[in-house]
XYZ file of C-alpha atoms in Angstrom:
317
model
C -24.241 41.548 19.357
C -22.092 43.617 16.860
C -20.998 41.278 13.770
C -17.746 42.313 11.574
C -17.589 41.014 7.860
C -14.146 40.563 7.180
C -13.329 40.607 3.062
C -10.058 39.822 2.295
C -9.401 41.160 -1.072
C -5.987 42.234 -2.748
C -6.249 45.549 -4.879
C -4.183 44.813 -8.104
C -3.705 48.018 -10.309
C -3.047 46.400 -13.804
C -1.308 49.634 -14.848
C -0.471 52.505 -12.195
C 3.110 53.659 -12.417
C 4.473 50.210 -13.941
C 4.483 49.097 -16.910
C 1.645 45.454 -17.882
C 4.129 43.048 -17.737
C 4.518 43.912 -13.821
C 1.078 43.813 -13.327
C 0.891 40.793 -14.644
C 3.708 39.432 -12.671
C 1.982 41.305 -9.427
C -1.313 39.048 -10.048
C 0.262 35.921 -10.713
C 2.313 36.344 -7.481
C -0.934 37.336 -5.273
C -2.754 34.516 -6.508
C -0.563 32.035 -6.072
C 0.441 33.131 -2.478
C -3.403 33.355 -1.671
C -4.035 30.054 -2.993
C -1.155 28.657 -1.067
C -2.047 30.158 2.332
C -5.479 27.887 2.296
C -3.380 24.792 2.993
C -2.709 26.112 6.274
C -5.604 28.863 7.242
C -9.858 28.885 7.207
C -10.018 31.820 5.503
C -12.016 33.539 2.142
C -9.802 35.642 -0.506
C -12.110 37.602 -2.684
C -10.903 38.925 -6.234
C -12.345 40.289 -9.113
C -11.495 41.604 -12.206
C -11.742 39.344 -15.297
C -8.652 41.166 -17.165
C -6.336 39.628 -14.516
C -7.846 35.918 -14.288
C -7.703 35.723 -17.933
C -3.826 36.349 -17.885
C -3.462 33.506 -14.891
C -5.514 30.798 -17.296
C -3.204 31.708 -19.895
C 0.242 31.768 -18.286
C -0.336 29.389 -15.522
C -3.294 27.027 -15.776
C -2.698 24.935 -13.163
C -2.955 27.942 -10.833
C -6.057 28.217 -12.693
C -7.301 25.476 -11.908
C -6.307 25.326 -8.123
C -8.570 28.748 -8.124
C -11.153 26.894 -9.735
C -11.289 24.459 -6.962
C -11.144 27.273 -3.819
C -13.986 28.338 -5.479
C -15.900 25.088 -5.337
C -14.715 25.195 -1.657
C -16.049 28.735 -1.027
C -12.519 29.680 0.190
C -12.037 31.888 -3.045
C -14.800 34.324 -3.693
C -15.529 36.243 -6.965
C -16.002 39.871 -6.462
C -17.401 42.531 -8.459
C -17.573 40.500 -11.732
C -16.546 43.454 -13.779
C -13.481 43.324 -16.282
C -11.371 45.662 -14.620
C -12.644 48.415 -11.390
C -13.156 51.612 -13.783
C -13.002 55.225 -13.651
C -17.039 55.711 -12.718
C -17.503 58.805 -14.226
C -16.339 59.464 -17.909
C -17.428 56.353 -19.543
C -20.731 56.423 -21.499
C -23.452 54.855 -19.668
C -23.464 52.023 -23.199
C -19.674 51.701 -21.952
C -20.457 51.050 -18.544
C -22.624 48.158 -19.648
C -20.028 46.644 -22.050
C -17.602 46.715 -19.506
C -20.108 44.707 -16.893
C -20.685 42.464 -19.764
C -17.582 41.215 -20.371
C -17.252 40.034 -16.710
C -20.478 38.863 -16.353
C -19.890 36.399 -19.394
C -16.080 35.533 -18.073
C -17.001 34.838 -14.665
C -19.916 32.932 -15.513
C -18.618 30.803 -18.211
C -15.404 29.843 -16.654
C -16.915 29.398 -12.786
C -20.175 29.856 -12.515
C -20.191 32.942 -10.831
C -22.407 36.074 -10.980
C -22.116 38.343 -8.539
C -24.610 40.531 -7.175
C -21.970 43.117 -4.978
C -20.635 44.861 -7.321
C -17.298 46.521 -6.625
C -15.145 50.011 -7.018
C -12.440 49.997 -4.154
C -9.806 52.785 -6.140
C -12.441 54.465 -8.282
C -12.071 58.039 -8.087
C -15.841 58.938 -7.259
C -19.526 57.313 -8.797
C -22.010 59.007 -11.031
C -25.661 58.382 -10.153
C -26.084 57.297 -13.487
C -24.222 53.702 -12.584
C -27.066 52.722 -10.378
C -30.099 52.144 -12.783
C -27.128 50.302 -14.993
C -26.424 47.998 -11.226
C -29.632 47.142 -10.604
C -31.285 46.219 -14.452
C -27.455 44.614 -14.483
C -28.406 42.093 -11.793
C -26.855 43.824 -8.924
C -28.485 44.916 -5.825
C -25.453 46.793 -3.742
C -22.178 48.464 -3.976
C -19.108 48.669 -2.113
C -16.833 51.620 -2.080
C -13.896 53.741 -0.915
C -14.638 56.986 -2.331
C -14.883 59.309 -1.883
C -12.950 60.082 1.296
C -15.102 61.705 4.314
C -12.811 64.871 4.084
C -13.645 64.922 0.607
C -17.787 64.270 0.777
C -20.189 64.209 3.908
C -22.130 60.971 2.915
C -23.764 58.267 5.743
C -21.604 55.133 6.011
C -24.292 53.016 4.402
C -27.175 53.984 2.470
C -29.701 53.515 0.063
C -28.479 55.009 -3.475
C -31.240 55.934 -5.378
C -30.861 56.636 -9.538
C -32.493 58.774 -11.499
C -35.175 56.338 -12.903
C -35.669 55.092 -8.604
C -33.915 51.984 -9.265
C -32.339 51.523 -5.527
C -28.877 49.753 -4.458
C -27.671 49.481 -0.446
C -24.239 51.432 -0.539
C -21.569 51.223 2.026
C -18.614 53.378 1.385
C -15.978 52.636 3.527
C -14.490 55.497 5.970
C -11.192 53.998 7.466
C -8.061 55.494 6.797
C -6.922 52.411 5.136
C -9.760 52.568 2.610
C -9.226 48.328 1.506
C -5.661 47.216 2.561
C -4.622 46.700 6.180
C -0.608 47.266 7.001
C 1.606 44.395 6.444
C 1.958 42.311 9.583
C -0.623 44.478 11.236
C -3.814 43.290 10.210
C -5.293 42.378 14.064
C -4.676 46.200 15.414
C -6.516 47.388 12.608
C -9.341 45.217 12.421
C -10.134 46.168 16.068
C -10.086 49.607 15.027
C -12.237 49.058 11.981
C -14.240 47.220 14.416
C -14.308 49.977 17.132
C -16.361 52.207 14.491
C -19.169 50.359 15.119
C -21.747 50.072 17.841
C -22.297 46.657 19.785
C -25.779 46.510 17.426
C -24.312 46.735 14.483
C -23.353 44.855 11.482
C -19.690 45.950 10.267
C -17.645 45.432 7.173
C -13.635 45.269 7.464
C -11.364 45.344 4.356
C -8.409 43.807 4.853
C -5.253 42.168 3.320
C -1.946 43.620 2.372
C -3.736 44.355 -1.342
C -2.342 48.256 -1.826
C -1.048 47.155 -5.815
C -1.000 43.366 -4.777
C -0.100 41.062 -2.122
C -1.758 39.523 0.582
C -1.935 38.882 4.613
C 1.139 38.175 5.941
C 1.562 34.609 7.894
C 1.543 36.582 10.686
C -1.387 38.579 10.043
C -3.432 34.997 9.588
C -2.424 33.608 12.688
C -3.424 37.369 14.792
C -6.353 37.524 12.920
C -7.522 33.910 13.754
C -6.404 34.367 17.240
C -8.998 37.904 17.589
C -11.679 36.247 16.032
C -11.754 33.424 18.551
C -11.267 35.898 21.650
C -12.915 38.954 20.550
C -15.889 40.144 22.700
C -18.203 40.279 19.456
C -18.797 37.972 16.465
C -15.941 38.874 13.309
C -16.229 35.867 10.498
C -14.420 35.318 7.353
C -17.083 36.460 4.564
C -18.111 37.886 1.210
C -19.775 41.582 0.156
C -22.596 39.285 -0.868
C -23.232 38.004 2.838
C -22.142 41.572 4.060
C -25.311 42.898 2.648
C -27.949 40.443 2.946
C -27.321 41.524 6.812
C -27.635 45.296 6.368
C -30.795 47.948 6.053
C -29.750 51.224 5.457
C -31.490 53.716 6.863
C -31.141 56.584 4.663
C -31.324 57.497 1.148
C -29.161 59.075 -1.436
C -29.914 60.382 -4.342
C -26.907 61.983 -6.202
C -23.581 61.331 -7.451
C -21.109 60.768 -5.468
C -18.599 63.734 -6.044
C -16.227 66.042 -5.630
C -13.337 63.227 -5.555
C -9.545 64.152 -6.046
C -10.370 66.890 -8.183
C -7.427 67.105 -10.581
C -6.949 63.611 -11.424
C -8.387 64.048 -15.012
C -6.035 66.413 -16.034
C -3.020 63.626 -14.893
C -4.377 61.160 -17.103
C -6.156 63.326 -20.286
C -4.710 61.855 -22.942
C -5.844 58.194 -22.322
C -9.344 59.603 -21.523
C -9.309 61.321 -24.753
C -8.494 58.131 -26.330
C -11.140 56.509 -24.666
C -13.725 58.321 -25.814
C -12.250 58.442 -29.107
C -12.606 54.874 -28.810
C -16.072 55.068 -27.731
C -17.278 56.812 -30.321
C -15.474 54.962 -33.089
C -16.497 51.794 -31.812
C -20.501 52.072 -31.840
C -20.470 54.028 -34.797
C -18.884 51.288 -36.752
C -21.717 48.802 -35.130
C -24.084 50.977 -36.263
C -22.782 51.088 -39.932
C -22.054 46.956 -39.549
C -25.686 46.994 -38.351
C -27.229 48.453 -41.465
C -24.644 46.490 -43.825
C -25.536 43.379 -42.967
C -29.048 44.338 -42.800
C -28.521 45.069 -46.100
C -26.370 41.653 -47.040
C -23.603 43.125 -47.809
C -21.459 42.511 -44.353
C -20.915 39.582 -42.541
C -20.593 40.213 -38.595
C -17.127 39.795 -37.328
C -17.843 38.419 -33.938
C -13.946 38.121 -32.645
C -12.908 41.356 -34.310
C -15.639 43.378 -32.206
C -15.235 41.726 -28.864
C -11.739 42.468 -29.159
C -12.853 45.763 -29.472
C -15.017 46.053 -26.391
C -12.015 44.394 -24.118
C -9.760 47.577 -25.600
C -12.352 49.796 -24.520
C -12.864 48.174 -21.403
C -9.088 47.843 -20.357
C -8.878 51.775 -21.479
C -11.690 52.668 -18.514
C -8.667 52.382 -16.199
């Protein structure tokens, strides 16, 4: 019998067309709203993103700690594990790994968590490159938007294969609402979602409100409850993590995964300059540390670099 995976998850852009303050506000607002909707329904929210948890622990720590305990519950799910979802193809492969790094140790020290989906809903396409990093990072899939079938021919889910033959399962998800669902009409497009697949098949439906925040209306709970209770095939509440210990692809893939709105560099060059300014500033000064306190004549500055790296990180945007 066909089985849908549905993963509730809320897309929050820290900065797209508003300024960090609102992105902030945006986060606390989804949170608190997801949170709040587990009084009343049996469902699993699933975030990730370190950037924006740190902001909740520091502006509202009881929130924090209501999160803490939906996680104990396995209502709340941590997703990805990453600081923020990058752009996937500029960064250095060294930045890539800083950037996983800095989740890893967040997640992990504040709940516990370490992922092993890792996660790129709005990234504008994937270099091969990222999947030896996944897989020697402690990650053995990836779930994805893009890039958009008119865009690339790729199978729905596959084996991506790097350059070294370190191997990740890959689904990249074809419906038109890439991770959000409408608000208020979450059960219509979950049967849709659904409809792509055969009665054999394991399925994966993204859904929530989650276009820049926000989450399933009341409404949307109560339909979607309803459906799975009536629905001629199984659909449960779940995480990429149980998504994927269900599915075998059966193909292989062994590039990058590009062309992907070709032209969106050129909208954002000057922070990509920066960033690789950045880049290159940052581990040629560890190098030059490196030797100088080889030599004893530095003494590491611990705080000073990890601020650093979470610069650089935030700056992968």
């Amino acid at each position: 019998m066909k089985k849908i995976h549905l993963i509730c998850n809320s897309h929050i852009d820290p900065v797209w067309m508003w300024d960090w303050e609102e992105g902030q506000g945006e986060a606390v607002s989804t949170f608190h709203q997801a949170e709040r909707f587990m009084e009343e329904f049996d469902y699993v929210f699933n975030h990730n993103e370190a950037l924006l948890y740190a902001f909740i622990e520091e502006k509202d720590p009881e929130l924090f700690e209501r999160i803490k305990n939906r996680i104990q519950q396995g209502k709340w799910h941590i997703m990805g594990g990453w600081y923020l979802q990058p752009d996937c193809n500029l960064p250095s492969g060294e930045a890539f790994v800083r950037q996983i790094k800095l989740g890893r140790l967040y997640f992990m020290d504040k709940f516990g968590a370490r992922p092993t989906t890792a996660i790129n809903f709005d990234s504008f396409g994937h270099s091969v490159g990222l999947v030896q990093i996944l897989r020697k990072c402690g990650y053995d899939s990836y779930l994805c938007c893009r890039p958009n079938p008119e865009m690339m021919e790729l199978p729905r889910d596959f084996w991506w294969v790097g350059k070294d033959g370190s191997r990740v399962k890959v689904t990249r998800t074809t419906d038109e609402n890439l991770y959000c669902t409408a608000f208020g009409n979450a059960k219509n497009e979950v049967i849709r979602m659904a409809d792509a697949y055969t009665d054999d098949e394991v399925g994966v439906a993204l859904w929530g409100v989650g276009n820049h925040g926000g989450v399933p209306s009341r409404k949307d709970l109560e339909e979607v409850t309803e459906l799975m209770a009536n629905a001629p095939y199984t659909i449960v509440h779940s995480t990429p993590e149980a998504y994927f210990a269900e599915l075998e692809p059966k193909t292989e893939f062994h590039h990058s995964m590009q062309p992907c709105l070709i032209g969106c560099y050129t909208a954002m060059q000057s922070i990509k300059q920066k960033h690789i300014e950045l880049e290159n500033k940052l581990f040629t000064t560890e190098k030059l540390c490196a030797f100088a306190k080889l030599g004893g004549l530095y003494q590491w500055n611990h705080e000073a670099f990890h601020q650093a790296e979470k610069a650089l990180a935030a700056m992968e945007f």
